[in-house]
Coordinates of C-alpha atoms and ligand atoms in Angstrom, one line a residue:
M1 CA 28.5 204.7 3.6
S2 CA 28.8 201.0 2.9
A3 CA 31.7 199.4 4.7
F4 CA 33.1 198.1 1.4
L5 CA 33.1 201.6 -0.1
E6 CA 35.0 202.7 2.9
L7 CA 37.7 200.2 2.1
G8 CA 38.3 201.9 -1.2
L9 CA 36.1 199.8 -3.5
S10 CA 33.9 201.3 -6.1
E11 CA 30.1 201.3 -6.4
S12 CA 30.0 198.7 -9.2
I13 CA 31.8 196.2 -6.9
N14 CA 29.8 197.2 -3.9
R15 CA 26.6 196.5 -5.8
A16 CA 27.7 193.1 -6.8
L17 CA 28.7 192.3 -3.2
N18 CA 25.3 193.5 -1.9
E19 CA 23.6 191.2 -4.3
L20 CA 25.7 188.3 -3.0
G21 CA 24.6 189.1 0.5
Y22 CA 28.0 190.4 1.7
E23 CA 27.0 193.0 4.3
K24 CA 30.3 193.7 6.0
P25 CA 33.9 192.8 5.3
T26 CA 35.6 189.9 7.1
V27 CA 38.7 190.6 9.2
I28 CA 41.1 189.6 6.4
Q29 CA 39.2 191.7 3.9
E30 CA 39.3 194.7 6.2
K31 CA 43.0 194.4 6.5
A32 CA 44.1 193.3 3.0
I33 CA 41.8 195.3 0.7
P34 CA 43.0 198.8 1.7
Q35 CA 46.6 197.6 1.9
I36 CA 46.6 196.3 -1.6
I37 CA 44.7 199.2 -3.0
T38 CA 47.0 201.9 -1.4
S39 CA 50.4 200.2 -1.5
L40 CA 52.6 198.5 -4.1
D41 CA 54.3 196.4 -1.4
D42 CA 54.1 192.7 -1.5
L43 CA 51.8 191.1 1.0
K44 CA 52.0 188.0 3.2
A45 CA 48.5 187.1 4.5
F46 CA 47.8 184.5 7.2
A47 CA 44.3 183.3 6.3
Q48 CA 42.6 179.9 6.2
T49 CA 39.8 178.9 3.9
G50 CA 36.5 180.2 5.2
T51 CA 37.9 183.6 6.3
G52 CA 36.8 185.4 3.1
K53 CA 40.3 185.4 1.6
T54 CA 39.2 185.0 -2.0
A55 CA 37.4 188.4 -1.9
A56 CA 40.4 189.8 0.1
F57 CA 42.8 189.4 -2.8
S58 CA 40.4 189.6 -5.8
L59 CA 38.4 192.7 -4.9
P60 CA 41.4 195.1 -4.9
I61 CA 42.6 193.5 -8.1
L62 CA 39.2 194.1 -9.7
E63 CA 39.3 197.7 -8.4
L64 CA 42.7 198.4 -9.9
A65 CA 42.7 196.4 -13.1
D66 CA 42.5 198.2 -16.4
E67 CA 39.2 197.1 -18.0
G68 CA 40.2 198.6 -21.4
N69 CA 43.4 196.5 -21.6
Q70 CA 43.0 192.9 -22.6
N71 CA 46.4 191.8 -21.4
T72 CA 46.7 189.4 -18.5
Q73 CA 47.2 191.7 -15.5
A74 CA 46.7 189.2 -12.7
I75 CA 47.6 185.5 -12.3
I76 CA 46.2 183.6 -9.4
L77 CA 47.6 180.2 -8.6
S78 CA 45.7 177.7 -6.5
P79 CA 46.5 174.1 -5.5
T80 CA 43.5 172.2 -7.0
R81 CA 41.2 172.4 -9.9
E82 CA 38.2 172.7 -7.7
L83 CA 39.6 175.6 -5.8
A84 CA 40.6 177.3 -9.0
V85 CA 37.1 177.0 -10.5
Q86 CA 35.6 178.3 -7.2
I87 CA 37.9 181.3 -7.3
G88 CA 37.2 182.0 -11.0
N89 CA 33.5 181.8 -10.3
N90 CA 33.7 184.1 -7.3
I91 CA 35.6 186.7 -9.3
Q92 CA 33.1 186.6 -12.0
D93 CA 30.3 187.2 -9.5
F94 CA 32.3 190.1 -8.0
A95 CA 32.8 191.6 -11.5
K96 CA 29.1 191.4 -12.4
Y97 CA 29.0 195.2 -13.0
L98 CA 32.4 195.4 -14.6
P99 CA 31.4 194.1 -18.0
K100 CA 34.8 194.4 -19.7
I101 CA 36.6 192.3 -17.2
K102 CA 37.3 188.8 -18.4
V103 CA 38.3 185.9 -16.1
V104 CA 39.7 182.6 -17.5
T105 CA 40.3 179.6 -15.3
V106 CA 42.9 177.0 -16.5
Y107 CA 43.5 173.6 -14.9
G108 CA 44.7 170.1 -15.8
G109 CA 42.5 167.2 -16.8
A110 CA 40.5 169.5 -19.2
N111 CA 41.0 170.2 -22.9
I112 CA 44.0 172.5 -23.2
E113 CA 43.0 173.8 -26.7
E114 CA 39.7 175.2 -25.3
Q115 CA 41.7 177.0 -22.7
I116 CA 44.2 178.4 -25.2
K117 CA 41.2 179.7 -27.3
K118 CA 39.8 181.5 -24.3
L119 CA 43.2 183.0 -23.4
K120 CA 43.6 184.2 -27.0
R121 CA 40.4 186.2 -26.7
G122 CA 42.1 188.1 -23.8
A123 CA 41.6 187.9 -20.0
Q124 CA 42.7 190.4 -17.5
I125 CA 42.6 187.8 -14.8
V126 CA 43.7 184.2 -15.1
V127 CA 43.2 181.7 -12.3
G128 CA 45.2 178.4 -12.7
T129 CA 46.6 175.3 -11.1
P130 CA 50.4 175.3 -11.2
G131 CA 51.0 172.5 -13.6
R132 CA 48.6 173.7 -16.3
T133 CA 49.7 177.3 -15.9
V134 CA 53.3 176.3 -16.6
D135 CA 52.2 174.2 -19.7
L136 CA 50.4 177.2 -21.1
I137 CA 53.4 179.5 -20.4
K138 CA 55.6 177.0 -22.3
R139 CA 53.2 176.9 -25.2
K140 CA 53.3 180.7 -25.2
A141 CA 49.5 180.7 -24.9
L142 CA 49.7 182.5 -21.5
K143 CA 51.8 185.6 -21.5
L144 CA 52.7 187.0 -18.1
G145 CA 54.9 189.9 -19.2
N146 CA 52.3 192.5 -18.2
V147 CA 51.3 190.9 -14.9
Q148 CA 50.9 193.4 -12.1
W149 CA 49.6 191.0 -9.4
L150 CA 50.6 187.4 -8.7
V151 CA 48.5 185.7 -6.1
L152 CA 49.7 182.5 -4.5
D153 CA 46.6 181.1 -2.8
E154 CA 47.0 178.3 -0.2
A155 CA 50.7 178.5 -0.8
D156 CA 51.4 175.9 1.9
E157 CA 49.1 173.5 0.2
M158 CA 50.7 174.0 -3.2
L159 CA 54.1 173.3 -1.7
N160 CA 52.8 170.3 0.2
M161 CA 51.5 169.0 -3.1
G162 CA 55.0 169.2 -4.6
F163 CA 54.5 172.3 -6.9
K164 CA 57.7 174.0 -5.9
D165 CA 59.2 173.8 -9.4
E166 CA 56.0 175.0 -11.0
L167 CA 55.8 178.0 -8.6
D168 CA 59.4 178.9 -9.4
K169 CA 58.7 178.8 -13.2
V170 CA 55.6 181.0 -12.9
L171 CA 57.4 183.4 -10.7
E172 CA 60.2 183.6 -13.2
A173 CA 57.8 184.4 -16.0
T174 CA 56.4 187.4 -14.3
P175 CA 58.0 190.9 -14.3
E176 CA 59.9 192.1 -11.2
T177 CA 57.7 195.1 -10.8
K178 CA 54.6 193.0 -10.0
Q179 CA 53.0 192.9 -6.5
T180 CA 53.1 189.4 -5.0
L181 CA 50.2 188.4 -2.7
L182 CA 50.9 185.2 -0.8
F183 CA 47.9 183.7 1.1
S184 CA 48.5 180.8 3.4
A185 CA 46.9 179.2 6.4
T186 CA 50.3 178.2 7.8
F187 CA 53.8 179.4 7.3
P188 CA 56.2 176.4 7.5
K189 CA 59.8 177.0 6.4
E190 CA 59.1 176.1 2.7
V191 CA 56.5 178.9 2.5
E192 CA 58.8 181.3 4.3
A193 CA 61.5 180.5 1.8
I194 CA 59.3 181.4 -1.1
A195 CA 58.4 184.7 0.7
E196 CA 62.1 185.3 1.3
N197 CA 63.3 184.6 -2.2
Y198 CA 60.5 186.2 -4.2
M199 CA 59.0 189.0 -2.1
I200 CA 60.5 192.4 -1.2
N201 CA 59.8 193.6 2.3
P202 CA 56.3 192.2 2.3
A203 CA 53.6 193.8 4.5
E204 CA 51.9 191.2 6.8
V205 CA 48.2 190.9 7.5
S206 CA 46.4 188.1 9.4
S207 CA 42.8 186.9 9.7
G208 CA 43.6 186.1 13.4
E209 CA 46.6 184.9 15.2
K210 CA 49.2 183.3 13.1
N211 CA 48.6 179.5 12.7
S212 CA 45.7 179.7 15.1
G213 CA 42.6 177.6 14.8
T214 CA 39.3 179.4 14.3
D215 CA 37.6 180.6 17.4
N216 CA 34.4 179.1 16.2
V217 CA 35.9 175.6 16.3
K218 CA 35.9 173.4 19.4
H219 CA 38.7 170.9 19.5
V220 CA 37.9 167.5 21.0
Y221 CA 39.7 164.2 21.3
Y222 CA 38.6 160.7 22.1
Q223 CA 41.1 158.1 23.4
I224 CA 40.8 154.9 21.5
S225 CA 42.9 151.8 20.8
E226 CA 43.4 150.5 17.3
R227 CA 40.6 148.1 17.7
T228 CA 38.1 150.6 19.0
R229 CA 38.9 153.3 16.4
Y230 CA 36.2 152.3 14.0
P231 CA 33.5 151.4 16.6
A232 CA 34.3 154.8 18.3
L233 CA 33.8 156.5 14.9
K234 CA 30.4 154.9 14.6
R235 CA 29.4 156.0 18.1
I236 CA 30.4 159.5 17.4
A237 CA 28.2 159.5 14.2
D238 CA 25.3 157.9 16.2
I239 CA 25.4 160.4 19.0
N240 CA 25.2 163.2 16.4
P241 CA 22.2 162.3 14.3
D242 CA 22.4 165.5 12.3
I243 CA 26.1 165.1 11.6
Y244 CA 27.4 166.7 8.4
A245 CA 31.1 166.0 8.4
I246 CA 34.3 165.3 6.5
I247 CA 36.2 162.3 8.0
F248 CA 39.9 162.8 7.1
C249 CA 42.1 159.8 6.5
R250 CA 45.8 159.8 5.5
T251 CA 45.8 157.4 2.6
R252 CA 43.5 156.5 -0.3
R253 CA 43.3 153.0 1.0
E254 CA 42.3 154.0 4.5
T255 CA 39.7 156.4 3.0
Q256 CA 38.2 153.7 0.8
E257 CA 38.2 151.2 3.6
I258 CA 36.4 153.4 6.1
A259 CA 33.9 154.6 3.6
T260 CA 33.1 151.0 2.5
K261 CA 32.6 150.0 6.1
L262 CA 30.4 152.9 6.9
I263 CA 28.3 152.3 3.8
S264 CA 27.9 148.6 4.5
D265 CA 26.9 149.5 8.1
G266 CA 24.1 151.6 6.7
Y267 CA 25.5 155.1 7.1
N268 CA 24.9 157.8 4.6
A269 CA 28.6 158.1 3.6
D270 CA 30.9 158.2 0.6
S271 CA 34.6 158.5 -0.2
L272 CA 36.6 161.2 -2.0
H273 CA 40.2 160.4 -3.0
G274 CA 42.6 160.5 -5.8
D275 CA 41.9 157.0 -7.2
L276 CA 38.5 158.3 -8.3
S277 CA 38.1 159.8 -11.8
Q278 CA 37.5 163.6 -12.0
A279 CA 33.8 162.9 -13.0
Q280 CA 33.4 160.6 -10.0
R281 CA 34.9 163.2 -7.7
D282 CA 32.6 165.9 -9.1
T283 CA 29.6 163.7 -8.5
V284 CA 30.5 162.9 -4.9
M285 CA 31.3 166.5 -4.1
E286 CA 28.0 167.7 -5.6
K287 CA 26.1 165.1 -3.6
F288 CA 27.9 166.2 -0.4
R289 CA 27.2 169.9 -1.1
Q290 CA 23.5 169.0 -1.6
K291 CA 23.7 167.1 1.7
N292 CA 22.6 163.9 0.1
I293 CA 25.7 162.5 1.8
Q294 CA 26.1 163.1 5.5
M295 CA 29.7 161.9 6.0
L296 CA 32.4 162.3 3.4
V297 CA 35.5 160.2 4.0
A298 CA 38.4 162.0 2.3
T299 CA 42.1 162.5 1.9
D300 CA 43.5 165.9 2.6
V301 CA 44.3 166.6 -1.0
A302 CA 41.0 165.5 -2.5
A303 CA 39.0 167.6 0.1
R304 CA 40.8 170.8 -0.7
G305 CA 38.4 171.9 -3.4
L306 CA 35.3 171.3 -1.5
D307 CA 33.6 174.6 -0.6
V308 CA 31.0 173.8 2.1
D309 CA 30.5 176.4 4.9
N310 CA 28.2 174.5 7.3
L311 CA 30.0 171.3 8.3
T312 CA 29.0 170.3 11.9
H313 CA 32.2 168.3 12.4
V314 CA 35.6 167.5 11.0
I315 CA 36.8 164.1 12.2
N316 CA 40.5 163.2 12.1
H317 CA 40.2 159.4 11.8
K318 CA 43.9 159.5 11.8
L319 CA 46.0 162.7 12.4
P320 CA 47.9 164.1 9.4
D321 CA 51.6 163.5 9.3
Q322 CA 52.3 167.2 9.4
I323 CA 50.7 169.2 12.2
E324 CA 50.1 172.1 9.8
N325 CA 47.5 170.0 8.0
Y326 CA 45.5 169.8 11.2
T327 CA 44.9 173.5 10.9
H328 CA 43.6 173.1 7.3
R329 CA 41.4 170.2 8.3
S330 CA 39.8 171.9 11.4
G331 CA 39.4 175.1 9.4
R332 CA 36.9 173.3 7.2
T333 CA 34.3 173.7 10.0
G334 CA 33.3 176.8 12.0
R335 CA 33.2 178.8 8.8
A336 CA 31.1 181.8 7.7
G337 CA 30.0 182.5 11.3
N338 CA 29.0 178.9 12.0
T339 CA 30.4 176.9 14.9
G340 CA 31.9 173.5 14.5
V341 CA 33.7 170.7 16.2
S342 CA 37.0 169.2 15.2
I343 CA 37.4 165.6 16.5
V344 CA 40.6 163.6 16.8
L345 CA 40.7 159.9 17.5
I346 CA 43.9 159.2 19.2
N347 CA 45.7 156.2 20.6
R348 CA 48.1 156.2 23.5
K349 CA 51.2 156.4 21.3
E350 CA 49.8 159.4 19.3
K351 CA 48.8 161.3 22.4
S352 CA 51.9 163.6 22.5
K353 CA 50.7 165.0 19.2
I354 CA 47.8 166.6 20.9
A355 CA 50.1 168.8 23.0
S356 CA 52.0 169.9 19.8
I357 CA 48.8 170.8 18.1
E358 CA 47.6 172.8 21.1
R359 CA 50.8 174.8 21.1
K360 CA 50.4 175.5 17.4
I361 CA 46.8 176.5 17.4
K362 CA 47.0 178.1 20.9
Q363 CA 43.8 176.4 21.9
T364 CA 43.2 173.4 24.2
F365 CA 41.5 170.1 23.4
E366 CA 38.8 168.6 25.5
L367 CA 39.1 164.9 26.2
K368 CA 35.7 163.3 25.8
P369 CA 34.6 159.8 26.7
I370 CA 33.4 157.7 23.9
P371 CA 29.6 157.7 24.1
T372 CA 28.1 154.6 25.7
G373 CA 25.3 152.6 24.0
D374 CA 22.8 154.1 26.5
E375 CA 23.8 157.6 25.7
V376 CA 23.5 157.0 22.0
C377 CA 20.0 155.4 22.4
H378 CA 18.9 158.3 24.6
K379 CA 20.1 160.9 22.1
Q380 CA 18.6 159.1 19.1
I381 CA 15.2 158.7 20.7
L382 CA 15.0 162.3 21.7
H383 CA 16.1 163.3 18.2
L384 CA 13.3 161.2 16.7
I385 CA 10.8 162.8 19.0
D386 CA 12.0 166.3 18.1
R387 CA 11.7 165.4 14.4
V388 CA 8.1 164.2 15.0
K389 CA 7.3 167.4 16.8
T390 CA 8.7 169.7 14.1
T391 CA 7.5 167.7 11.0
D392 CA 5.3 169.7 8.8
V393 CA 1.9 168.0 8.5
N394 CA 0.5 168.3 5.0
K395 CA -3.1 167.7 5.8
S396 CA -4.4 167.9 2.3
E397 CA -2.1 165.1 1.1
I398 CA -2.9 162.7 3.9
E399 CA -6.5 163.6 4.5
G400 CA -7.9 160.8 2.3
F401 CA -6.1 158.2 4.3
L402 CA -6.9 159.5 7.8
P403 CA -10.3 158.0 8.5
Q404 CA -9.1 154.5 7.7
I405 CA -6.0 155.0 9.9
Y406 CA -8.0 156.4 12.8
E407 CA -10.3 153.4 12.5
K408 CA -7.4 150.9 12.6
L409 CA -5.8 152.5 15.6
S410 CA -9.0 153.1 17.5
G411 CA -8.3 150.4 20.0
L412 CA -5.0 151.9 21.2
D413 CA -4.7 154.6 23.8
R414 CA -2.2 157.4 23.6
E415 CA 0.5 155.7 25.7
E416 CA 0.2 152.4 23.8
L417 CA 0.4 154.2 20.5
I418 CA 3.6 156.1 21.5
Q419 CA 5.2 152.9 22.8
R420 CA 4.5 151.0 19.6
F421 CA 5.7 153.8 17.4
V422 CA 8.9 154.2 19.3
S423 CA 9.5 150.4 19.3
L424 CA 8.9 150.2 15.6
E425 CA 11.6 152.8 15.0
F426 CA 14.0 151.6 17.7
N427 CA 13.8 147.9 18.3
T428 CA 16.7 147.1 16.0
F429 CA 18.7 150.0 17.3
L430 CA 18.1 149.2 20.9
S431 CA 19.0 145.5 20.5
Y432 CA 22.2 146.5 18.7
Y433 CA 23.2 148.7 21.6
E434 CA 21.6 146.5 24.3
N435 CA 24.9 144.8 25.4
A436 CA 27.2 147.3 23.8
Q437 CA 30.6 147.3 25.5
D438 CA 32.0 150.5 27.0
L439 CA 34.6 151.4 24.4
N440 CA 36.4 153.6 27.0
D441 CA 37.2 150.5 29.1
L442 CA 38.3 148.6 26.1
S443 CA 40.5 151.4 24.9
T444 CA 42.1 152.2 28.2
S445 CA 42.5 148.6 29.3
S446 CA 44.2 147.5 26.1
E447 CA 46.3 150.6 26.2
K448 CA 47.4 149.9 29.7
S449 CA 48.4 146.3 29.1
G450 CA 49.6 147.2 25.6
K451 CA 47.9 144.0 24.5
V452 CA 44.6 143.0 23.2
S453 CA 43.1 139.9 24.9
S454 CA 43.6 136.7 23.0
E455 CA 40.1 136.2 21.6
N456 CA 40.5 139.5 19.7
M457 CA 43.6 138.3 18.1
T458 CA 44.2 136.3 14.9
R459 CA 47.0 133.7 14.9
F460 CA 49.3 133.6 12.0
F461 CA 51.7 130.9 10.8
I462 CA 55.0 132.2 9.4
N463 CA 57.5 130.0 7.5
L464 CA 60.5 131.2 9.6
G465 CA 61.9 129.8 12.8
R466 CA 65.0 129.6 15.0
K467 CA 67.0 128.1 12.2
D468 CA 66.5 131.4 10.3
R469 CA 67.7 133.2 13.4
L470 CA 64.3 134.6 14.1
N471 CA 63.6 135.7 17.6
P472 CA 60.6 137.7 19.0
A473 CA 62.2 141.1 18.6
R474 CA 63.1 140.4 14.9
L475 CA 59.7 139.1 14.2
I476 CA 58.1 142.2 15.7
G477 CA 60.5 144.3 13.6
L478 CA 59.5 142.3 10.5
I479 CA 55.8 142.8 11.2
N480 CA 56.3 146.6 11.8
D481 CA 58.4 146.9 8.6
Q482 CA 55.2 145.9 6.6
Q483 CA 53.5 149.2 7.8
I484 CA 50.2 147.4 8.3
T485 CA 48.7 150.2 10.4
E486 CA 50.0 152.6 13.0
A487 CA 50.4 151.0 16.4
L488 CA 49.3 147.5 15.5
D489 CA 48.6 145.3 18.5
I490 CA 50.8 142.2 18.4
G491 CA 50.0 139.4 20.8
A492 CA 51.6 136.0 21.6
I493 CA 54.6 134.9 19.7
D494 CA 55.8 131.3 19.5
I495 CA 59.1 130.7 17.8
L496 CA 59.8 127.1 16.8
D497 CA 62.7 125.5 14.9
T498 CA 61.6 125.9 11.3
F499 CA 58.4 127.9 11.6
S500 CA 56.6 130.2 14.1
F501 CA 53.3 131.7 15.1
F502 CA 52.3 135.2 16.0
E503 CA 49.1 137.0 16.9
V504 CA 47.9 140.4 15.7
D505 CA 44.7 142.4 16.3
K506 CA 41.9 140.6 14.6
N507 CA 40.6 143.9 13.1
F508 CA 43.7 144.0 11.0
E509 CA 44.0 140.4 9.8
Q510 CA 43.2 141.1 6.2
E511 CA 45.5 144.2 6.2
T512 CA 48.3 142.0 7.6
L513 CA 47.8 139.4 4.9
A514 CA 47.6 142.1 2.2
A515 CA 50.7 143.9 3.4
F516 CA 52.9 140.7 3.4
E517 CA 51.5 139.8 0.0
A518 CA 52.2 143.2 -1.4
N519 CA 55.7 143.7 0.1
Q520 CA 57.0 140.2 -0.5
P521 CA 59.5 140.6 2.3
K522 CA 62.7 138.5 2.7
F523 CA 64.3 137.4 5.9
S524 CA 67.7 135.8 6.1
G525 CA 67.5 135.5 2.3
R526 CA 64.3 133.6 2.4
S527 CA 60.9 134.7 1.0
V528 CA 58.4 135.1 3.8
N529 CA 55.0 133.5 3.8
I530 CA 52.3 133.9 6.3
E531 CA 48.9 132.2 6.7
I532 CA 46.0 132.5 9.1
T533 CA 45.9 129.5 11.5
K534 CA 43.0 128.3 13.6
K535 CA 43.4 129.0 17.2
E536 CA 43.5 126.0 19.5
K537 CA 40.7 126.0 22.0
S538 CA 41.7 124.8 25.5
T539 CA 39.3 121.8 25.4
G540 CA 41.8 119.5 27.1
R541 CA 41.7 117.4 23.9
R542 CA 44.8 116.4 22.1
K543 CA 45.8 118.4 19.1
G544 CA 44.3 117.3 15.8
R545 CA 41.0 117.3 14.1
R546 CA 38.1 117.5 16.5
P547 CA 35.2 115.1 16.1
F548 CA 32.5 116.4 13.9
K549 CA 29.9 116.8 16.6
D550 CA 32.2 119.1 18.5
R551 CA 32.6 121.6 15.7
G552 CA 29.3 123.3 16.3
N553 CA 26.7 124.1 13.8
K554 CA 28.5 126.5 11.6
K555 CA 25.6 127.5 9.6
G556 CA 23.5 128.2 12.6
K557 CA 26.3 130.2 14.2
R558 CA 26.8 132.3 11.1
Y559 CA 23.1 133.2 10.9
G560 CA 23.2 134.2 14.5
D561 CA 26.2 136.5 13.9
Q562 CA 24.5 138.1 11.0
R563 CA 21.4 138.8 13.0
R564 CA 23.5 140.5 15.5
K565 CA 25.3 142.5 12.9
H566 CA 22.8 145.3 13.1
N567 CA 22.8 148.5 11.2
P568 CA 21.8 151.2 13.6
A569 CA 21.6 153.9 11.0
A570 CA 19.2 152.0 8.8
G571 CA 16.8 151.9 11.7
F572 CA 16.5 155.7 11.5
G573 CA 16.0 155.9 7.8
R574 CA 19.3 157.5 7.1
K575 CA 19.3 155.7 3.8
R576 CA 16.3 157.6 3.0
K577 CA 18.3 160.6 2.0
R578 CA 16.9 163.4 4.0
K579 CA 17.5 166.9 2.8
R580 CA 17.9 169.2 5.7
Ligands
AMP1 P1 36.7 182.0 1.3 O1 37.6 182.1 2.5 O2 37.2 183.0 0.3 O3 36.7 180.6 0.7 O4 35.2 182.4 1.7 C1 34.4 181.6 2.5 C2 33.0 181.9 2.4 O5 32.6 183.1 2.9 C3 32.5 181.9 0.9 O6 31.3 181.2 0.8 C4 32.3 183.4 0.7 O7 31.2 183.6 -0.3 C5 31.8 183.9 2.0 N1 32.2 185.3 2.2 C6 33.4 185.9 2.0 N2 33.4 187.2 2.4 C7 32.2 187.4 2.9 C8 31.6 188.6 3.5 N3 32.2 189.7 3.6 N4 30.3 188.5 3.9 C9 29.6 187.3 3.8 N5 30.2 186.1 3.3 C10 31.4 186.2 2.8

């Protein structure tokens, strides 16, 4: 007998599952399905995305729902539109052989009238985002008086996103006799409070240990400094040529910045965040699902609705504010039987967070050195050779060209041919990494001294001085108040009578300008202005304008810099969007 039939599901559901390729139930399905089918008790389920939780709550509902009754019998709340649509589609697939079952999905940002029309036609199962569900209840288009099951999917995420009031309203609109099924990856106190206030003696099931990371996920961290954070990210991408990853950032601005940098450096990347329109988000997600994008830089919220099972990596460009969110992020990889790596880039000040996460997920992190230029080149060359070896040769398509090609290459022996071919692909890449610095040294040395050396600093003028009662500590406080970036390196400070100078990490000079501009801070009642100043070189000359011949050939220098600004990825045709 099929394992799904043994759980108490009927043949029509089993048939649909077979067609979907579900051979045996996942852990959460094994535990939750019989529990829901046989008991009216509420249920608290610890389950992350990727554990098969959607089927765990929807299959028993389909099993028990009254097909002949058009009233809404189940309401399923989910945090995002994408996730709601995904759940609605999954249920429709599961109900393929239950022809009278109707599922309607409702969410914001779409025409409400259309959704009202669909609800009027009757739907035993409604899936919705909290805001739109409450709207429809208020308009009396959605009637929950006959609801037997209320599912709160990703309850922690709904509360994180500020839907507490909406959840309360939906809960109030449902009868007391209903069965509440609460699914959450983590159980912070806000989720426990919902469970306490709205559930009666709930049974508990878990897809693994409470709050634990998936066994299929390896947790790794790299020690960086703020100025090596981005170069380290690039090295990680370069040492993993087949990377298919979400890079998590904390803010929309950070997301856009990292994506823009990666794209301009030739990587196959894009961004996903709340400043994009729904249509733009849909396009990016579809491209990512199709693997036309290798690295998706995203905020936590925007990535919620993305259903991809085969990510190779999750990269925490910056750790989330709440440790719980790390579980959500890392759970995006190692899904559906695949293995994955969750990477954290961490500076010295953030290091204690690793221990807190380890305690939470009950797994240990491995500290890995940032790959050196040599290691990256080695990996990339072997990867290219592997690709050459496994490429399908379509003889009929190239046959016509071959005689001419053989003729042209006739003077070259095997070794020479290989050398030329490797050089053609790799010259740019090798020269980029030729004198690449060891980022591990850079990260740890600047961590140790707590300072970045002067040539990596930008010097700023500030219109405040001793007369304004400015001192170094107050200046550092003022800079920190602008929240330019976490753990910004601040260098030399010179306080003069009416103005002063300070240095900050060159990588953040634009962010520093932008933050002061946006915040318009005041100090001792005065508006604060800052400007970038030229650093004085120790030429032994007196201050002032240097003679023209000393200023160097700016144009020539700029060209030189640009030539050195190499795009490693482009060398490997990453822009030619490969479909794996
Ligand atoms: P979920 O945790 O519900 O988002 O499911 C994660 C992925 O696992 C989805 O792509 C499901 O289609 C798939 N899945 C769920 N249950 C099973 C199962 N029993 N066998 C195979 N795949 C499954």
